[in-house]
Coordinates of C-alpha atoms in Angstrom, one line a residue:
X1 CA -9.4 -157.8 92.0
X2 CA -8.3 -154.3 92.3
X3 CA -7.9 -153.0 95.8
X4 CA -7.6 -149.8 97.9
X5 CA -5.0 -149.5 100.5
X6 CA -6.2 -150.5 104.0
X7 CA -5.8 -147.8 106.4
X8 CA -2.7 -147.3 108.3
X9 CA -2.4 -149.4 111.3
X10 CA 0.9 -148.2 112.6
X11 CA 1.2 -144.3 113.0
X12 CA 4.5 -142.6 112.8
X13 CA 6.0 -139.1 112.9
X14 CA 6.9 -139.4 109.1
X15 CA 4.8 -136.3 108.6
X16 CA 5.0 -133.4 106.3
X17 CA 3.7 -129.9 107.6
X18 CA 1.8 -127.5 105.5
X19 CA 0.7 -124.2 106.6
X20 CA 0.1 -120.4 106.4
X21 CA 0.0 -118.7 109.8
X22 CA -3.6 -119.4 110.3
X23 CA -3.8 -123.1 109.9
X24 CA -1.7 -126.1 109.6
X25 CA -2.0 -129.5 108.8
X26 CA 0.0 -132.9 109.0
X27 CA 0.3 -135.1 106.2
X28 CA 1.7 -138.5 106.3
X29 CA 3.4 -140.3 103.6
X30 CA 0.6 -141.7 101.8
X31 CA -0.7 -138.1 101.4
X32 CA -3.4 -138.6 104.1
X33 CA -4.2 -135.4 106.2
X34 CA -4.0 -137.2 109.7
X35 CA -4.1 -133.9 111.8
X36 CA -5.3 -130.3 111.5
X37 CA -7.2 -128.3 113.9
X38 CA -9.9 -125.8 112.9
X39 CA -10.1 -122.9 112.7
X40 CA -6.7 -122.5 114.5
X41 CA -3.7 -124.2 116.1
X42 CA -5.4 -125.1 119.4
X43 CA -9.0 -125.6 118.5
X44 CA -10.7 -128.7 118.0
X45 CA -8.9 -131.3 115.7
X46 CA -11.2 -131.8 112.8
X47 CA -8.6 -134.1 111.5
X48 CA -7.3 -136.3 114.3
X49 CA -6.6 -139.8 112.9
X50 CA -2.9 -139.3 114.2
X51 CA -4.4 -140.0 117.6
X52 CA -6.5 -143.0 116.9
X53 CA -10.4 -141.7 116.9
X54 CA -12.2 -144.7 118.7
X55 CA -14.9 -144.3 116.1
X56 CA -12.6 -144.4 113.2
X57 CA -12.1 -141.5 110.3
X58 CA -10.5 -138.2 111.1
X59 CA -8.5 -137.9 108.0
X60 CA -8.7 -136.8 104.3
X61 CA -7.1 -139.5 102.2
X62 CA -6.7 -139.6 98.4
X63 CA -6.3 -143.2 97.9
X64 CA -4.8 -144.8 94.6
X65 CA -6.3 -148.4 93.5
X66 CA -3.6 -151.0 93.5
X67 CA -1.2 -148.9 95.3
X68 CA 2.5 -149.8 95.0
X69 CA 4.8 -147.3 96.3
X70 CA 5.2 -143.4 97.0
X71 CA 7.4 -140.6 96.5
X72 CA 7.0 -137.4 98.6
X73 CA 9.1 -133.9 98.7
X74 CA 8.7 -130.3 99.2
X75 CA 9.2 -128.2 96.2
X76 CA 12.3 -126.6 97.1
X77 CA 12.4 -123.5 99.6
X78 CA 8.6 -123.7 100.1
X79 CA 5.8 -125.1 102.3
X80 CA 4.4 -126.9 99.4
X81 CA 4.2 -130.5 99.6
X82 CA 4.2 -133.0 96.7
X83 CA 3.0 -136.9 96.8
X84 CA 3.4 -139.2 94.0
X85 CA 1.6 -142.3 94.3
X86 CA 2.2 -145.3 91.9
X87 CA 0.1 -148.2 91.3
X88 CA 1.2 -151.7 90.1
X89 CA 0.1 -151.2 86.6
X90 CA 2.1 -148.1 85.6
X91 CA -0.4 -145.8 86.6
X92 CA 0.3 -142.7 88.8
X93 CA -0.9 -139.4 90.5
X94 CA 0.6 -136.3 91.9
X95 CA -1.0 -134.8 95.0
X96 CA 0.1 -131.2 95.7
X97 CA -0.8 -129.9 99.2
X98 CA -0.6 -126.4 100.3
X99 CA -2.2 -123.5 102.6
X100 CA -2.4 -120.3 100.5
X101 CA 0.0 -117.4 101.6
X102 CA 0.9 -114.5 99.6
X103 CA 0.3 -110.7 99.4
X104 CA -3.0 -109.6 98.1
X105 CA -4.3 -106.0 98.1
X106 CA -1.2 -104.7 100.2
X107 CA -1.6 -107.3 103.0
X108 CA -0.8 -111.0 103.4
X109 CA -3.4 -113.3 102.5
X110 CA -3.6 -116.6 104.6
X111 CA -7.0 -117.9 104.8
X112 CA -8.0 -120.9 107.2
X113 CA -7.8 -122.9 104.0
X114 CA -6.2 -126.1 102.6
X115 CA -5.7 -126.6 99.0
X116 CA -5.0 -130.1 97.4
X117 CA -4.3 -130.5 93.4
X118 CA -4.6 -134.2 92.2
X119 CA -3.3 -134.9 88.7
X120 CA -2.8 -138.3 86.8
X121 CA 0.9 -138.3 85.5
X122 CA 1.1 -141.7 84.2
X123 CA -1.4 -144.5 83.0
X124 CA -4.9 -145.0 83.9
X125 CA -5.0 -144.4 87.7
X126 CA -8.3 -144.7 89.6
X127 CA -8.7 -142.9 92.9
X128 CA -11.0 -142.8 95.9
X129 CA -11.5 -139.6 98.1
X130 CA -12.2 -140.3 101.7
X131 CA -13.0 -136.9 103.4
X132 CA -13.9 -137.8 107.1
X133 CA -13.4 -134.9 109.4
X134 CA -14.8 -135.2 113.1
X135 CA -16.0 -133.1 115.7
X136 CA -15.2 -132.8 119.4
X137 CA -12.0 -134.5 119.3
X138 CA -13.2 -137.5 117.5
X139 CA -16.9 -137.8 119.2
X140 CA -19.1 -137.4 116.2
X141 CA -18.7 -136.9 112.5
X142 CA -20.1 -133.4 111.5
X143 CA -23.5 -132.7 109.6
X144 CA -23.1 -132.0 105.9
X145 CA -24.9 -130.2 103.3
X146 CA -23.9 -130.4 99.4
X147 CA -24.5 -128.3 96.4
X148 CA -23.6 -128.4 92.6
X149 CA -19.8 -128.1 93.3
X150 CA -19.4 -128.2 97.0
X151 CA -19.9 -129.5 100.3
X152 CA -20.4 -127.8 103.8
X153 CA -19.0 -129.4 106.8
X154 CA -20.5 -128.2 110.1
X155 CA -17.6 -128.7 112.3
X156 CA -17.4 -127.8 116.1
X157 CA -16.1 -124.3 115.8
X158 CA -16.5 -123.3 112.2
X159 CA -18.3 -124.2 109.1
X160 CA -16.0 -125.3 106.1
X161 CA -16.8 -125.7 102.5
X162 CA -15.0 -128.1 100.4
X163 CA -15.5 -126.8 96.7
X164 CA -14.5 -129.2 94.0
X165 CA -14.5 -129.8 90.4
X166 CA -15.7 -133.4 90.6
X167 CA -19.1 -134.6 91.4
X168 CA -19.7 -134.1 95.3
X169 CA -21.3 -137.7 95.3
X170 CA -17.9 -139.2 94.7
X171 CA -16.6 -137.5 97.9
X172 CA -19.7 -137.8 100.0
X173 CA -20.1 -141.7 99.1
X174 CA -16.5 -142.2 98.8
X175 CA -17.0 -143.9 95.2
X176 CA -14.0 -145.0 93.2
X177 CA -13.3 -143.1 89.9
X178 CA -10.8 -143.1 86.9
X179 CA -8.6 -139.9 87.1
X180 CA -8.3 -138.6 83.7
X181 CA -7.7 -135.0 84.3
X182 CA -6.6 -132.8 87.3
X183 CA -9.2 -132.6 90.2
X184 CA -9.1 -129.5 92.3
X185 CA -9.9 -129.3 96.2
X186 CA -10.3 -126.1 98.2
X187 CA -11.2 -126.7 101.6
X188 CA -11.9 -123.2 103.5
X189 CA -14.3 -120.6 104.8
X190 CA -18.0 -121.1 104.0
X191 CA -17.8 -118.8 101.2
X192 CA -18.5 -119.0 97.3
X193 CA -15.3 -119.6 95.3
X194 CA -15.6 -116.7 92.9
X195 CA -14.0 -118.2 90.0
X196 CA -13.2 -121.5 88.3
X197 CA -11.9 -123.7 91.1
X198 CA -9.0 -124.8 88.7
X199 CA -8.0 -121.1 87.8
X200 CA -8.1 -120.4 91.7
X201 CA -5.9 -123.2 92.8
X202 CA -3.5 -122.6 90.0
X203 CA -3.0 -118.8 90.8
X204 CA -3.0 -119.5 94.6
X205 CA -0.4 -122.2 94.1
X206 CA 1.7 -119.8 91.9
X207 CA 1.7 -116.9 94.6
X208 CA 2.3 -119.1 97.4
X209 CA 5.4 -120.6 95.7
X210 CA 6.6 -117.2 95.0
X211 CA 6.0 -115.9 98.4
X212 CA 8.0 -118.8 100.2
X213 CA 10.7 -118.5 97.7
X214 CA 10.9 -114.8 98.2
X215 CA 11.1 -115.6 102.1
X216 CA 13.9 -118.3 101.9
X217 CA 15.8 -116.0 99.4
X218 CA 16.5 -113.2 102.2
X219 CA 17.4 -115.8 104.8
X220 CA 21.1 -115.2 106.1
X221 CA 21.7 -119.0 105.8
X222 CA 25.1 -120.5 106.8
X223 CA 27.3 -122.0 103.9
X224 CA 26.9 -125.5 105.2
X225 CA 23.7 -127.5 105.7
X226 CA 21.7 -125.2 103.6
X227 CA 18.8 -127.3 103.0
X228 CA 18.4 -128.3 106.4
X229 CA 18.3 -125.0 107.9
X230 CA 15.9 -123.5 105.2
X231 CA 13.4 -126.3 106.0
X232 CA 13.7 -125.8 109.6
X233 CA 13.2 -122.0 109.3
X234 CA 10.2 -122.4 107.2
X235 CA 8.7 -124.7 109.7
X236 CA 9.4 -122.5 112.5
X237 CA 7.4 -119.9 110.5
X238 CA 4.5 -122.3 110.1
X239 CA 4.2 -122.4 114.1
X240 CA 3.5 -118.6 114.3
X241 CA -0.1 -117.8 114.6
X242 CA -0.1 -114.6 112.6
X243 CA -3.1 -113.1 113.9
X244 CA -1.8 -112.5 117.6
X245 CA 2.1 -113.3 116.8
X246 CA 2.0 -116.3 119.2
X247 CA 4.3 -119.1 118.6
X248 CA 3.2 -122.7 119.3
X249 CA 5.5 -125.2 121.0
X250 CA 4.6 -127.9 118.4
X251 CA 1.3 -128.1 116.4
X252 CA 0.2 -131.4 118.1
X253 CA -1.1 -132.8 121.6
X254 CA -0.1 -136.1 123.3
X255 CA 2.3 -137.5 121.0
X256 CA 4.0 -139.6 124.0
X257 CA 7.8 -138.8 124.7
X258 CA 8.4 -142.4 124.9
X259 CA 6.3 -145.5 124.3
X260 CA 3.4 -146.1 127.0
X261 CA 5.1 -143.4 129.1
X262 CA 1.9 -141.4 129.6
X263 CA 4.1 -138.2 129.3
X264 CA 1.7 -136.9 127.0
X265 CA 1.1 -133.2 126.7
X266 CA -0.7 -130.5 124.8
X267 CA 1.9 -128.4 123.2
X268 CA -0.5 -126.1 121.0
X269 CA 0.0 -123.1 123.1
X270 CA 2.5 -120.5 123.4
X271 CA 5.3 -121.0 126.0
X272 CA 7.2 -117.6 126.2
X273 CA 10.6 -119.5 126.9
X274 CA 10.1 -121.9 123.9
X275 CA 9.0 -118.8 121.6
X276 CA 11.7 -116.5 122.7
X277 CA 14.2 -119.6 121.3
X278 CA 12.3 -119.6 118.1
X279 CA 12.6 -115.7 117.6
X280 CA 16.3 -115.8 118.4
X281 CA 17.1 -118.5 115.9
X282 CA 14.9 -116.7 113.2
X283 CA 16.6 -113.3 114.1
X284 CA 20.2 -115.0 113.4
X285 CA 18.7 -115.9 110.0
X286 CA 17.5 -112.3 109.3
X287 CA 13.7 -113.2 109.5
X288 CA 12.9 -110.4 112.0
X289 CA 9.4 -109.9 111.1
X290 CA 8.6 -113.2 113.4
X291 CA 10.2 -111.1 116.2
X292 CA 8.3 -108.0 115.8
X293 CA 5.0 -110.1 115.8
X294 CA 5.8 -111.8 118.8
X295 CA 6.9 -109.0 120.8
X296 CA 3.3 -107.6 119.9
X297 CA 1.9 -110.6 121.5
X298 CA 3.9 -110.5 124.7
X299 CA 3.1 -106.9 125.2
X300 CA -0.6 -107.3 124.8
X301 CA 0.0 -110.3 127.6
X302 CA 1.8 -107.8 130.0
X303 CA -0.8 -105.3 129.4
X304 CA -3.6 -107.4 130.5
X305 CA -1.9 -108.8 133.4
X306 CA -1.7 -105.8 135.3
X307 CA 0.7 -106.2 138.3
X308 CA 0.6 -110.1 138.6
X309 CA 3.4 -112.6 137.7
X310 CA 3.8 -113.6 134.4
X311 CA 2.9 -117.4 133.7
X312 CA 5.1 -119.6 131.4
X313 CA 2.5 -120.5 129.0
X314 CA -0.7 -118.8 127.3
X315 CA -3.2 -119.5 124.5
X316 CA -2.5 -118.2 121.0
X317 CA -5.4 -115.7 121.6
X318 CA -3.9 -114.4 124.7
X319 CA -5.7 -117.0 127.2
X320 CA -4.0 -117.1 130.6
X321 CA -5.7 -120.1 131.9
X322 CA -5.5 -123.5 129.9
X323 CA -7.3 -126.1 132.1
X324 CA -6.3 -129.5 131.3
X325 CA -8.5 -132.6 130.6
X326 CA -8.4 -136.0 129.2
X327 CA -10.2 -136.8 125.8
X328 CA -11.8 -140.4 126.0
X329 CA -13.0 -140.4 122.4
X330 CA -9.1 -140.6 121.2
X331 CA -7.4 -143.6 122.0
X332 CA -3.9 -141.7 121.5
X333 CA -0.8 -142.2 119.1
X334 CA -0.7 -145.9 118.4
X335 CA -3.4 -146.3 121.0
X336 CA -1.1 -144.9 123.7
X337 CA -3.1 -142.5 125.5
X338 CA -4.1 -140.3 127.6
X339 CA -4.8 -137.7 125.2
X340 CA -4.8 -134.3 126.9
X341 CA -6.4 -131.0 125.9
X342 CA -5.1 -128.0 127.6
X343 CA -1.8 -127.8 130.0
X344 CA -1.6 -127.2 133.6
X345 CA 1.7 -125.6 133.4
X346 CA -0.1 -122.5 133.2
X347 CA -0.5 -122.9 136.9
X348 CA 3.1 -123.1 137.4
X349 CA 5.8 -120.4 138.2
X350 CA 8.7 -120.6 136.0
X351 CA 11.1 -117.8 136.8
X352 CA 13.0 -117.7 133.5
X353 CA 10.2 -116.3 131.4
X354 CA 11.1 -112.9 132.3
X355 CA 14.5 -113.4 130.8
X356 CA 13.0 -114.9 127.8
X357 CA 10.7 -111.9 126.9
X358 CA 13.6 -109.6 127.5
X359 CA 16.0 -111.6 125.4
X360 CA 13.7 -112.1 122.6
X361 CA 13.0 -108.3 122.4
X362 CA 16.6 -107.0 122.7
X363 CA 17.5 -107.1 118.9
X364 CA 14.6 -104.7 118.5
X365 CA 16.9 -101.9 119.9
X366 CA 19.9 -102.6 118.0
X367 CA 18.9 -103.8 114.3
X368 CA 18.8 -100.8 112.3
X369 CA 17.0 -102.6 109.5
X370 CA 13.8 -102.7 111.4
X371 CA 11.2 -100.1 110.4
X372 CA 9.9 -99.6 113.9
X373 CA 12.9 -100.0 116.5
X374 CA 12.5 -100.2 120.2
X375 CA 12.3 -96.9 121.9
X376 CA 12.2 -95.6 125.4
X377 CA 8.4 -96.4 125.6
X378 CA 9.2 -100.0 124.6
X379 CA 12.2 -100.0 127.2
X380 CA 9.9 -99.0 130.2
X381 CA 7.4 -102.0 129.4
X382 CA 10.7 -104.2 129.5
X383 CA 11.5 -102.6 132.9
X384 CA 8.6 -104.6 134.3
X385 CA 10.0 -107.8 133.1
X386 CA 13.3 -106.8 134.9
X387 CA 11.6 -105.9 138.2
X388 CA 9.7 -108.9 138.3
X389 CA 12.8 -110.9 137.4
X390 CA 14.7 -109.3 140.3
X391 CA 11.8 -110.2 142.6
X392 CA 11.6 -113.8 141.5
X393 CA 15.1 -114.6 140.9
X394 CA 16.1 -116.7 143.7
X395 CA 12.5 -118.0 144.7
X396 CA 11.7 -121.7 144.1
X397 CA 10.0 -122.5 140.6
X398 CA 8.9 -125.5 138.8
X399 CA 12.1 -124.8 136.3
X400 CA 12.2 -125.1 132.5
X401 CA 11.3 -128.9 132.7
X402 CA 8.1 -128.2 134.3
X403 CA 8.3 -130.4 137.2
X404 CA 5.1 -131.2 138.6
X405 CA 6.1 -132.7 141.9
X406 CA 8.9 -130.3 143.1
X407 CA 10.1 -127.0 143.2
X408 CA 13.6 -125.6 143.7
X409 CA 15.7 -122.4 143.1
X410 CA 16.9 -123.5 139.6
X411 CA 20.1 -122.3 138.5
X412 CA 18.9 -121.7 134.7
X413 CA 15.8 -119.7 136.1
X414 CA 18.1 -117.4 138.3
X415 CA 20.4 -117.1 135.5
X416 CA 17.8 -116.0 133.0
X417 CA 16.6 -113.4 135.6
X418 CA 20.3 -112.4 135.6
X419 CA 20.2 -111.9 131.6
X420 CA 17.1 -109.7 131.9
X421 CA 18.7 -107.3 134.0
X422 CA 22.1 -107.5 131.9
X423 CA 20.3 -106.6 128.7
X424 CA 18.4 -104.1 130.2
X425 CA 21.6 -102.2 131.1
X426 CA 22.7 -102.6 127.4
X427 CA 19.4 -101.4 126.1
X428 CA 19.5 -98.5 128.4
X429 CA 22.9 -97.5 127.3
X430 CA 21.8 -97.8 123.6
X431 CA 18.9 -95.1 124.4
X432 CA 21.3 -92.9 126.4
X433 CA 19.4 -93.7 129.6
X434 CA 22.6 -93.7 131.7
X435 CA 21.1 -93.5 135.2
X436 CA 18.7 -96.7 134.2
X437 CA 21.9 -98.3 132.8
X438 CA 23.7 -97.9 135.9
X439 CA 20.8 -99.4 138.0
X440 CA 20.4 -102.3 135.7
X441 CA 24.2 -103.0 135.4
X442 CA 24.5 -102.8 139.3
X443 CA 21.5 -105.3 140.0
X444 CA 23.0 -107.5 137.3
X445 CA 26.4 -107.7 139.1
X446 CA 24.9 -108.4 142.4
X447 CA 22.6 -111.1 141.2
X448 CA 25.5 -112.9 139.1
X449 CA 27.5 -113.1 142.2
X450 CA 24.9 -114.6 144.2
X451 CA 23.9 -117.1 141.7
X452 CA 27.9 -118.0 141.3
X453 CA 28.1 -118.9 144.9
X454 CA 25.1 -120.6 145.5
X455 CA 24.9 -122.8 141.8
X456 CA 28.8 -123.9 141.7
X457 CA 29.4 -127.0 143.7
X458 CA 33.2 -127.0 144.6
X459 CA 33.0 -130.5 145.9
X460 CA 31.7 -131.9 142.5
X461 CA 33.9 -129.3 140.5
X462 CA 30.7 -128.0 138.4
X463 CA 27.7 -125.9 138.4
X464 CA 24.5 -127.8 139.5
X465 CA 20.8 -127.4 138.5
X466 CA 19.7 -125.8 141.6
X467 CA 20.9 -123.7 144.6
X468 CA 23.0 -126.1 146.9
X469 CA 22.2 -128.9 144.8
X470 CA 24.1 -132.1 143.5
X471 CA 22.4 -132.9 140.1
X472 CA 23.0 -131.8 136.5
X473 CA 20.5 -131.0 133.9
X474 CA 21.1 -129.7 130.2
X475 CA 19.9 -126.4 130.7
X476 CA 23.6 -125.5 132.2
X477 CA 25.1 -125.9 128.9
X478 CA 23.2 -122.4 128.1
X479 CA 25.3 -120.6 130.6
X480 CA 27.9 -119.4 127.9
X481 CA 25.2 -118.9 125.4
X482 CA 23.2 -116.2 127.6
X483 CA 26.6 -114.5 128.4
X484 CA 26.5 -115.7 132.3
X485 CA 29.8 -117.1 131.7
X486 CA 32.5 -117.2 129.1
X487 CA 32.7 -120.3 127.2
X488 CA 36.6 -120.2 128.0
X489 CA 35.8 -120.2 131.8
X490 CA 37.3 -123.4 133.3
X491 CA 34.0 -124.0 135.3
X492 CA 32.0 -124.1 132.3
X493 CA 34.2 -126.3 130.4
X494 CA 34.2 -128.4 133.5
X495 CA 30.5 -128.4 133.6
X496 CA 30.0 -129.2 129.8
X497 CA 32.1 -132.3 130.2
X498 CA 30.4 -133.6 133.4
X499 CA 27.1 -133.2 131.6
X500 CA 28.5 -135.3 128.6
X501 CA 29.4 -138.0 131.0
X502 CA 26.1 -137.8 133.2
X503 CA 23.6 -137.2 130.5
X504 CA 25.1 -138.6 127.3
X505 CA 23.7 -141.6 125.8
X506 CA 26.0 -142.6 123.0
X507 CA 25.3 -139.6 120.5
X508 CA 22.4 -138.2 122.2
X509 CA 21.8 -136.1 125.4
X510 CA 19.1 -136.4 128.1
X511 CA 17.6 -133.3 129.7
X512 CA 18.1 -134.9 133.1
X513 CA 18.2 -138.6 134.5
X514 CA 17.1 -138.2 137.8
X515 CA 13.4 -139.7 138.1
X516 CA 10.8 -137.3 138.1
X517 CA 6.8 -137.4 138.4
X518 CA 6.7 -140.2 135.8
X519 CA 9.9 -142.1 136.7
X520 CA 13.1 -142.0 134.8
X521 CA 13.3 -140.5 131.2
X522 CA 13.7 -143.1 128.4
X523 CA 14.3 -140.6 125.3
X524 CA 16.8 -138.1 124.8
X525 CA 15.6 -134.3 124.3
X526 CA 16.7 -133.3 120.9
X527 CA 17.4 -129.6 121.9
X528 CA 19.5 -130.7 124.7
X529 CA 21.7 -132.8 122.1
X530 CA 22.0 -129.6 120.0
X531 CA 23.0 -127.5 123.2
X532 CA 25.8 -130.0 123.8
X533 CA 26.9 -129.6 120.3
X534 CA 27.3 -125.7 120.7
X535 CA 28.8 -126.1 123.9
X536 CA 31.6 -128.6 122.5
X537 CA 32.3 -126.1 119.6
X538 CA 32.2 -123.1 121.9
X539 CA 34.9 -124.9 124.0
X540 CA 37.2 -125.8 121.4
X541 CA 35.9 -129.3 120.5
X542 CA 34.5 -128.5 116.9
X543 CA 35.4 -131.8 115.4
X544 CA 33.5 -133.8 117.9
X545 CA 30.6 -131.2 117.5
X546 CA 30.4 -131.6 113.7
X547 CA 30.4 -135.3 114.1
X548 CA 27.5 -135.2 116.6
X549 CA 25.5 -132.6 114.4
X550 CA 26.0 -134.7 111.2
X551 CA 24.5 -137.6 113.0
X552 CA 21.6 -135.5 114.3
X553 CA 20.7 -134.3 110.7
X554 CA 20.6 -138.0 109.6
X555 CA 17.9 -138.5 112.4
X556 CA 15.5 -136.1 110.8
X557 CA 12.4 -137.7 108.9
X558 CA 12.3 -138.0 105.2
X559 CA 11.5 -134.6 104.7
X560 CA 13.8 -133.0 107.1
X561 CA 11.8 -132.5 110.4
X562 CA 12.0 -133.3 114.1
X563 CA 9.9 -134.1 116.8
X564 CA 10.7 -133.3 120.6
X565 CA 12.6 -136.7 121.3
X566 CA 14.7 -139.6 120.1
X567 CA 14.9 -143.2 121.3
X568 CA 18.8 -143.4 121.5
X569 CA 18.6 -147.3 120.8
X570 CA 16.5 -147.0 117.6
X571 CA 16.6 -143.3 116.4
X572 CA 12.7 -143.5 116.4
X573 CA 10.9 -140.0 116.8
X574 CA 8.9 -139.3 120.0
X575 CA 7.2 -136.5 121.3
X576 CA 5.0 -133.6 119.8
X577 CA 5.6 -132.6 116.2
X578 CA 7.1 -130.7 114.8
X579 CA 8.9 -129.4 117.6
X580 CA 10.1 -125.8 117.6
X581 CA 12.7 -126.4 120.0
X582 CA 14.4 -129.3 118.0
X583 CA 14.4 -127.1 114.9
X584 CA 15.7 -124.2 116.8
X585 CA 18.6 -126.2 118.0
X586 CA 19.5 -127.4 114.5
X587 CA 19.5 -124.0 113.1
X588 CA 21.7 -122.5 115.8
X589 CA 24.1 -125.5 115.8
X590 CA 24.7 -125.0 111.9
X591 CA 25.2 -121.5 112.4
X592 CA 27.9 -122.0 114.9
X593 CA 29.6 -125.0 113.2
X594 CA 29.3 -123.9 109.5
X595 CA 32.4 -122.6 107.5
X596 CA 31.9 -118.7 106.6
X597 CA 31.0 -117.9 103.1
X598 CA 34.2 -116.0 102.8
X599 CA 36.1 -119.1 103.9
X600 CA 34.3 -121.3 101.6
X601 CA 34.5 -119.6 98.4

């Protein structure tokens, strides 16, 4: 008897991502949309089956009767995902998923819309469409109404319309039917599609493909590992909320950092540090528009905060408070709760944020390709970040790892405050503001000396994670990258070597190993492994660095993406997904290690 596949029992992070700067969706290897928040990244998860709704549902599946196997891939240099499902009788369908993004009437068109095209490509396939969004993080099904060619879904924060060219009851009642011609699905704002839906999808697809191919064409990619770098760059672009310029750390909440660890956090917000890393990585590829939009976001934040300190994380529409709560209607990834919405990191002091903002903004003053370069007005705004950096540089904070149970004067935080002063001196020099250049240079020199004196442990022979401390953490690998030390400085080399011994686990690196609020970490932190790779290369161990980098490339999922963490014993992905940190690390390591074009050709 013909059968449709049973629902997936074992979730994984073998997921593709589609998006357009307004919305993003995660799609599993069977073409099920398992995660999508509407109408924006940090809103209610209308599709939430990734986190196991207790009521079931929460997905959008195109199921093939008598399913046998699958192929899945991105169309080259785009954010358009293709899934081919094959049945046991020679039948097959092709599902093309994308979120429209292209130029229209002189501006970017990127609506809160997901588009699917389902076409028969062999035999006589029969399919079933299971459209099961939920409201209030899985608490209830939405009310619906139907018309002659659409179904309206009254979701928590928005009304979405599914416009289709198949009979609505086939979707409403999840009825099987033979697919003898392409079917088109447009799930977007509650507005009439004012043309034939097939024509709308065809034109939107062609324009979206053109947009992404053009965007990728102008990336300044390295000679080696081009596919990996392009895929990482496109995915980073999908993590920027274009309405404000905010960049989320990841698109999900509560994927555990390791099995059953309760290290489940909501990453759908803009950490100024994470976003600055993303900006710097895309800048290195020449994709500078992301920087311009992000700087607009940060300056809006600074303007509304008056004289107060700058928090580490904000909502994508400038929310400064992100109260954390647990959701009982989602059992969690593989049932591993809790599921958290909000993130109490907003309550913390993380003093490196001032340096992060300044470093993300510095290229604005030096890149002559930009239409609107930084000027004295922009510099004066950044000076506020420098003054705050000087005020807090040597005060205790939670650090970049967001310890919830302890504070210290963290070396990385202090060094980033130094970086803010150092870059302000360079910017002032570029602008001809000699008095301000002298001021910031002198402050940077004095702060640098104090940090060196307190963060170097002569007894251990390496830098340590906090003033007068004895421990290591992976952020010390960045001291050369931010210019605090020369990579050839014997103290930096010694610190890199000590970190490799203390934090390395095979071919992976932990961020730290000392127990924290949740015990000892169990998984490696991907960006730390990439930092270690870069530090090895910078200190002359390029062959070892290349070997580790090639190994990390093999740990990407089938679509070339990475989560936050990897289990050293198995290579399994853990942590929120896709993780901007990890993709930034991949790009930066590739840029450092690749042969130069002029050497290769």
